[in-house]
Short mmCIF file of N, CA, C and O in Angstrom, two decimals:
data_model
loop_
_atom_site.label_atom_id
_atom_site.label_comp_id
_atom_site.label_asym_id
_atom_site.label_seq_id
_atom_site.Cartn_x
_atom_site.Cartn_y
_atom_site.Cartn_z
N UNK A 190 100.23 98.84 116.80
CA UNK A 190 100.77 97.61 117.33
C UNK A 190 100.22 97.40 118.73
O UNK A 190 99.70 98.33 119.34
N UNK A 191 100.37 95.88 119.36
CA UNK A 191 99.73 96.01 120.64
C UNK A 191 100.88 96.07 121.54
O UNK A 191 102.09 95.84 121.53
N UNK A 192 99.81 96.53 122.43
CA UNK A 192 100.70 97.20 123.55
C UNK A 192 101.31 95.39 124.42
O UNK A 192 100.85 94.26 124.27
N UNK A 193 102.44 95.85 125.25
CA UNK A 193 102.90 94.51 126.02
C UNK A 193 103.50 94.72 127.36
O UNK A 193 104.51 95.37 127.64
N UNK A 194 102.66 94.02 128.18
CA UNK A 194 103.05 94.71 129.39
C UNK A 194 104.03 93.36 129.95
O UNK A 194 104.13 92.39 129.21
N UNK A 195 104.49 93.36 130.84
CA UNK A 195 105.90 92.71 131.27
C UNK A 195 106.39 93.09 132.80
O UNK A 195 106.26 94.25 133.19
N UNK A 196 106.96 92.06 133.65
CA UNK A 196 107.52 92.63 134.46
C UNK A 196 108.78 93.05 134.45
O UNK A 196 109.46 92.19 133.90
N UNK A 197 109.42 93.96 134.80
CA UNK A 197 110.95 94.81 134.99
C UNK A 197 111.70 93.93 135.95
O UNK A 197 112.70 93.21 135.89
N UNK A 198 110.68 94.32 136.98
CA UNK A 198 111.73 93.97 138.20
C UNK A 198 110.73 93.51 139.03
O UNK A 198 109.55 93.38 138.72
N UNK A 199 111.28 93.23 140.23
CA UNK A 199 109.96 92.98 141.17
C UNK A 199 108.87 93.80 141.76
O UNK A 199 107.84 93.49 142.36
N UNK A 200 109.54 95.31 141.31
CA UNK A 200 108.68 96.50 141.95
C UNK A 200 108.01 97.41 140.63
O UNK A 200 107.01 98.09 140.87
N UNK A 201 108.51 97.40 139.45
CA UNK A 201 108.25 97.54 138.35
C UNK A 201 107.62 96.82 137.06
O UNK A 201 108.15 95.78 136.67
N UNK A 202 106.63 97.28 136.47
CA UNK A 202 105.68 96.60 135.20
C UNK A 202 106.35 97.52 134.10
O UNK A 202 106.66 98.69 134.28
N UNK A 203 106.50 96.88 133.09
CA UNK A 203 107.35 97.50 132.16
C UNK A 203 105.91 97.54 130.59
O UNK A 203 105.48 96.53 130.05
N UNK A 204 105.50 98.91 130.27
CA UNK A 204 104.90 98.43 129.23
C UNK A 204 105.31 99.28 127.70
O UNK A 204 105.65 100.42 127.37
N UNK A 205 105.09 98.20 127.14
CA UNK A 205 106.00 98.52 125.35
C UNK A 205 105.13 98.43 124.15
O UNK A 205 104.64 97.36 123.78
N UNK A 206 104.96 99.51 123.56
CA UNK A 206 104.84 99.70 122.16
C UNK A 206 105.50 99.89 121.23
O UNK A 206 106.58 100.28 121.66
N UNK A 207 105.51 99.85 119.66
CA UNK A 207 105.94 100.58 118.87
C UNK A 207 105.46 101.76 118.34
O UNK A 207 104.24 101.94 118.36
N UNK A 208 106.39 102.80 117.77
CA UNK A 208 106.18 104.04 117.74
C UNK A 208 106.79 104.34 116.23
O UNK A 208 107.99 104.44 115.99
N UNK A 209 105.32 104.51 114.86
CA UNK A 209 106.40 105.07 113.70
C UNK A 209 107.12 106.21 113.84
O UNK A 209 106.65 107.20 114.40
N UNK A 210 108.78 106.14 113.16
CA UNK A 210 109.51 107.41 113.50
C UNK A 210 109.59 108.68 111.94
O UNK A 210 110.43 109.19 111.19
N UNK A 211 107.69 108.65 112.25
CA UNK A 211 107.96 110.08 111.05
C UNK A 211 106.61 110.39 111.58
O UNK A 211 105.97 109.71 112.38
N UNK A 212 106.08 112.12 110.72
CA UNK A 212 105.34 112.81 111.22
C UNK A 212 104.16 112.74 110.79
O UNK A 212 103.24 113.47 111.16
N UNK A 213 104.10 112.14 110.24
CA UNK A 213 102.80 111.77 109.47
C UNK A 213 101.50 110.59 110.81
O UNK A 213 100.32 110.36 110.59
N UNK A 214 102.30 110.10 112.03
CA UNK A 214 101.26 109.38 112.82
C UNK A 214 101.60 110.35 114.60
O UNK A 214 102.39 109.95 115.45
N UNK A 215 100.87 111.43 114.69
CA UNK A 215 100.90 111.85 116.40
C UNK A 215 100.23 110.22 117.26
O UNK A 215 99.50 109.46 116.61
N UNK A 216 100.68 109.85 118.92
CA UNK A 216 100.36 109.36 119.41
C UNK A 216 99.99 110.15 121.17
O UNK A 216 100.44 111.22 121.57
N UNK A 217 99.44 109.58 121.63
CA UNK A 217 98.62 110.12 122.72
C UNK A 217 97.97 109.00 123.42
O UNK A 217 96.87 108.46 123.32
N UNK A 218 99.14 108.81 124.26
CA UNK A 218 99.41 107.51 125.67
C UNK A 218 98.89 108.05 126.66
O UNK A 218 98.76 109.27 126.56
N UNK A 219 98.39 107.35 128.03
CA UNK A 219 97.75 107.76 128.73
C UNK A 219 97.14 106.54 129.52
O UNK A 219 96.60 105.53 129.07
N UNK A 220 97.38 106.93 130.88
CA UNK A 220 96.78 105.84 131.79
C UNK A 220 95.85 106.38 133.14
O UNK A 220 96.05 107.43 133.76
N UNK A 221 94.62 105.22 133.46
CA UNK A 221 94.06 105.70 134.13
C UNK A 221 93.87 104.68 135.15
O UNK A 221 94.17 103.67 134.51
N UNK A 222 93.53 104.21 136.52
CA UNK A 222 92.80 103.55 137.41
C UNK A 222 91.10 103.53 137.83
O UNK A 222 90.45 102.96 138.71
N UNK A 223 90.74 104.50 136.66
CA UNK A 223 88.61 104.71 137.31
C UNK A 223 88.80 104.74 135.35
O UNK A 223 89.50 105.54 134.72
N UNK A 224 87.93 103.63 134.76
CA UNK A 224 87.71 103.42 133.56
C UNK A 224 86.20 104.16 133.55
O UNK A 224 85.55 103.69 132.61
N UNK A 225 85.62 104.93 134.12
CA UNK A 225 84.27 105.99 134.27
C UNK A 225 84.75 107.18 133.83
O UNK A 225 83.86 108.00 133.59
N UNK A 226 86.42 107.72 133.55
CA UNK A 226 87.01 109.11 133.68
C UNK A 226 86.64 109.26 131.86
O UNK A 226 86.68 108.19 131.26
N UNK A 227 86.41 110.11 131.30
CA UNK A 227 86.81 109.85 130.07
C UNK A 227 88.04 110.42 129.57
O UNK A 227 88.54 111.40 130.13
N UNK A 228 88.58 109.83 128.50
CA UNK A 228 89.89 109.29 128.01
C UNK A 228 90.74 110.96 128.26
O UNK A 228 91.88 111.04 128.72
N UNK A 229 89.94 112.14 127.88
CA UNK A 229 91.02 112.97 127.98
C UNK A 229 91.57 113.51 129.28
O UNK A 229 92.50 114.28 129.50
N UNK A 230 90.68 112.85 130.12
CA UNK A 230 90.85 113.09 132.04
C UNK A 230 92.10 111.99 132.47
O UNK A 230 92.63 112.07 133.58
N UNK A 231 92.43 111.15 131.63
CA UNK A 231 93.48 110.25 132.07
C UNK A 231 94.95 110.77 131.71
O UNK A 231 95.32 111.34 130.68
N UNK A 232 95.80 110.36 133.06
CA UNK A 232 97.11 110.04 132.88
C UNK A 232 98.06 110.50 131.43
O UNK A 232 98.00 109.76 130.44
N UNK A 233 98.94 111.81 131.39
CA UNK A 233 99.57 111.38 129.69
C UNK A 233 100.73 111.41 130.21
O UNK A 233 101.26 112.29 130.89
N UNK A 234 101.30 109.97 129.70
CA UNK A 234 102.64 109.68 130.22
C UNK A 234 103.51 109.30 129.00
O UNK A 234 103.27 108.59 128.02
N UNK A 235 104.69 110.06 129.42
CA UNK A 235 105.89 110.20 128.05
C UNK A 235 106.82 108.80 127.91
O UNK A 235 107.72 108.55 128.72
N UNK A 236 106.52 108.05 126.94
CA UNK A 236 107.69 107.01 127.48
C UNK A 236 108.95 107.39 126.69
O UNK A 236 109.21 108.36 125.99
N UNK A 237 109.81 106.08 127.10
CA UNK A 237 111.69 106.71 126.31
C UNK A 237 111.43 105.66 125.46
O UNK A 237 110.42 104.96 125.42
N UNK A 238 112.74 105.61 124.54
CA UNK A 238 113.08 104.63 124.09
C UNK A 238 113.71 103.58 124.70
O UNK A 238 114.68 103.70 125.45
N UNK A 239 112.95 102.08 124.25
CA UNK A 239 113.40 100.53 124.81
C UNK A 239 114.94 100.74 124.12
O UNK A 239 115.30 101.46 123.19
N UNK A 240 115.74 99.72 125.06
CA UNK A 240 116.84 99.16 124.71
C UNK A 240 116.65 97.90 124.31
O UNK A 240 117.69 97.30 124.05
N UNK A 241 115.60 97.28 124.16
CA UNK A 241 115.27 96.35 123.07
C UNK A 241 114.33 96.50 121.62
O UNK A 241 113.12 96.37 121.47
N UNK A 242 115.49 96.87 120.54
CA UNK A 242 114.68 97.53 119.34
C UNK A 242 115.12 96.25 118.06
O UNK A 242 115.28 96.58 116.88
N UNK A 243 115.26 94.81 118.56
CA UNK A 243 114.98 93.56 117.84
C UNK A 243 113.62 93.68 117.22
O UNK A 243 112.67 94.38 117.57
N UNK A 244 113.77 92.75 116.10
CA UNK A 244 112.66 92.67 115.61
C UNK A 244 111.59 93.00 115.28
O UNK A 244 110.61 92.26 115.20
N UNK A 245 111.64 94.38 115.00
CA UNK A 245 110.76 95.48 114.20
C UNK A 245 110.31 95.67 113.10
O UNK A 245 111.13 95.97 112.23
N UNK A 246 109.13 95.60 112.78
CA UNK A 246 108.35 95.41 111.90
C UNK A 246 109.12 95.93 110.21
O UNK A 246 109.17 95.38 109.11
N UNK A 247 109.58 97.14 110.70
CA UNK A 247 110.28 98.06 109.37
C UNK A 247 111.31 99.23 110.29
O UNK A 247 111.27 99.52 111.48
N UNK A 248 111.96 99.59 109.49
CA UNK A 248 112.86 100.30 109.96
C UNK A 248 112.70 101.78 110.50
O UNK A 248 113.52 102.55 111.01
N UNK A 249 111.54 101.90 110.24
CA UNK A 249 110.86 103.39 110.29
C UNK A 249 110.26 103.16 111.89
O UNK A 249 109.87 104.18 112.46
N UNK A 250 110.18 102.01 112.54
CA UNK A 250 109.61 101.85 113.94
C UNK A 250 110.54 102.13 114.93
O UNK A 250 111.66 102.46 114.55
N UNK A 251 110.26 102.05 116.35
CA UNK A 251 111.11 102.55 117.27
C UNK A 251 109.97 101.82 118.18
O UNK A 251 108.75 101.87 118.00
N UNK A 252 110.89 100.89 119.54
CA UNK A 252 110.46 100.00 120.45
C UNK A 252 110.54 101.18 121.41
O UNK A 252 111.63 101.74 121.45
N UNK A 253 109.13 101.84 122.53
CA UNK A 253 108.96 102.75 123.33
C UNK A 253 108.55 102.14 124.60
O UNK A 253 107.96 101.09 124.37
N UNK A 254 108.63 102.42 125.85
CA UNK A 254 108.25 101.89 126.69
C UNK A 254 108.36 102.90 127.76
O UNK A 254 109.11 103.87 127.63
N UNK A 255 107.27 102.60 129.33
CA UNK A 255 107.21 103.04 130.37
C UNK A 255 107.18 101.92 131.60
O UNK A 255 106.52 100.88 131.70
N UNK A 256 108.29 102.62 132.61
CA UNK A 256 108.32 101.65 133.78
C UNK A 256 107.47 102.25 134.55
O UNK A 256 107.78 103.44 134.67
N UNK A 257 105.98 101.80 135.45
CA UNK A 257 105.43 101.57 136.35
C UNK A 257 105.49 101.18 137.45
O UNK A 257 105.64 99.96 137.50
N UNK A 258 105.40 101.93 138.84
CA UNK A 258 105.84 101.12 140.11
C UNK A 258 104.51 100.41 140.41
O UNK A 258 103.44 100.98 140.63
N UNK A 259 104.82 98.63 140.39
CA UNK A 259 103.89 97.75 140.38
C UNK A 259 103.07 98.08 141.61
O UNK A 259 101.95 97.78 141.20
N UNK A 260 102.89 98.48 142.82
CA UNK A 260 102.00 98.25 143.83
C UNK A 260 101.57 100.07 143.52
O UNK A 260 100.37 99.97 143.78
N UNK A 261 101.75 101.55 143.16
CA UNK A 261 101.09 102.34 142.84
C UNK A 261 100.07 101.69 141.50
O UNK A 261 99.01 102.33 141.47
N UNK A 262 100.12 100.78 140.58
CA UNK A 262 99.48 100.56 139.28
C UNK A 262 99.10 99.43 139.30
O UNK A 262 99.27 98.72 138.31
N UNK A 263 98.47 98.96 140.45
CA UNK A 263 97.32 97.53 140.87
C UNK A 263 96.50 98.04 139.65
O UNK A 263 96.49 99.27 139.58
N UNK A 264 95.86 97.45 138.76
CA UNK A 264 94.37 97.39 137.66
C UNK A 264 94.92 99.44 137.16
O UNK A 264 94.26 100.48 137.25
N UNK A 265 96.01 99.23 136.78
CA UNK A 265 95.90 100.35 135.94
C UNK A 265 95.58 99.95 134.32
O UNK A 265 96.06 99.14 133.53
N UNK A 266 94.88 100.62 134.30
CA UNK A 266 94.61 100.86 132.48
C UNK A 266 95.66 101.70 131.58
O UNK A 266 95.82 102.90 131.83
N UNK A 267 96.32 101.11 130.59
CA UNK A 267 97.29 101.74 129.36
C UNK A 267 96.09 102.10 128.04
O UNK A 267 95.38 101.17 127.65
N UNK A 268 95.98 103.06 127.62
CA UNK A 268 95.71 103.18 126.09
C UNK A 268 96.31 104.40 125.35
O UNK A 268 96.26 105.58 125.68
N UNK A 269 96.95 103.74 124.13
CA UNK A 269 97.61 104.50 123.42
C UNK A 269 96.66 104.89 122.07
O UNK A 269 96.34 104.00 121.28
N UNK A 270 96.22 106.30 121.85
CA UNK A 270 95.39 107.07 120.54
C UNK A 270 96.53 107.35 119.63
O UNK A 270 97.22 108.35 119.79
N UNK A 271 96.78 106.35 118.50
CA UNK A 271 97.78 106.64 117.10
C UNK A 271 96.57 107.73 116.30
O UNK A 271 95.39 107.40 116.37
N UNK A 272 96.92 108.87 115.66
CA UNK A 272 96.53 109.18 114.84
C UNK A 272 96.72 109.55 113.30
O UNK A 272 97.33 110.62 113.33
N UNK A 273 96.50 109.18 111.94
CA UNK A 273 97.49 109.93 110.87
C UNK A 273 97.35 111.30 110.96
O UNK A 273 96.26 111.85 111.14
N UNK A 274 98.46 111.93 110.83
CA UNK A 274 98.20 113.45 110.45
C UNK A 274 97.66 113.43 109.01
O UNK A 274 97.98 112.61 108.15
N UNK A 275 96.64 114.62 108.84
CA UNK A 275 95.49 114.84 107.47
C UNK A 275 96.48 115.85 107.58
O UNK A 275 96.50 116.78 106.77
#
């Protein structure tokens, strides 16, 4: 799913994915500011669960998100690696 970034508050960027809740897909989030680093040199940041879990695709999803303090994360980069487990 795509990612959605948002503001929180005035000092906070709020960004949200969905997350399937079984074991069959690992994910591996991660943010960086120098897009030259490669991907496994970046940022791995744990998000919680949103308190907004409306409108979800299927019931097996879960709305995840991380708050960002907006002036540390000027042109930060988010990318989230879904993988299936083989």
């Amino acid at each position: 799913s795509p990612i959605e970034v948002s503001q929180a508050s005035d000092t906070e960027v709020r960004v949200t994915f969905l997350q399937r809740n079984d074991s069959a897909v690992t994910y591996d989030p991660r943010l960086t500011t120098d897009l030259e680093q490669p991907f496994t040199n970046w940022t791995i940041f744990t998000p919680s669960t949103s308190s907004d879990q409306t409108s979800l695709p299927r019931s097996n999803y879960t709305r995840v998100e991380v708050l960002l303090d907006a002036a540390s994360y000027d042109r930060t980069f988010v990318k989230v690696n879904a993988a299936e487990v083989q």
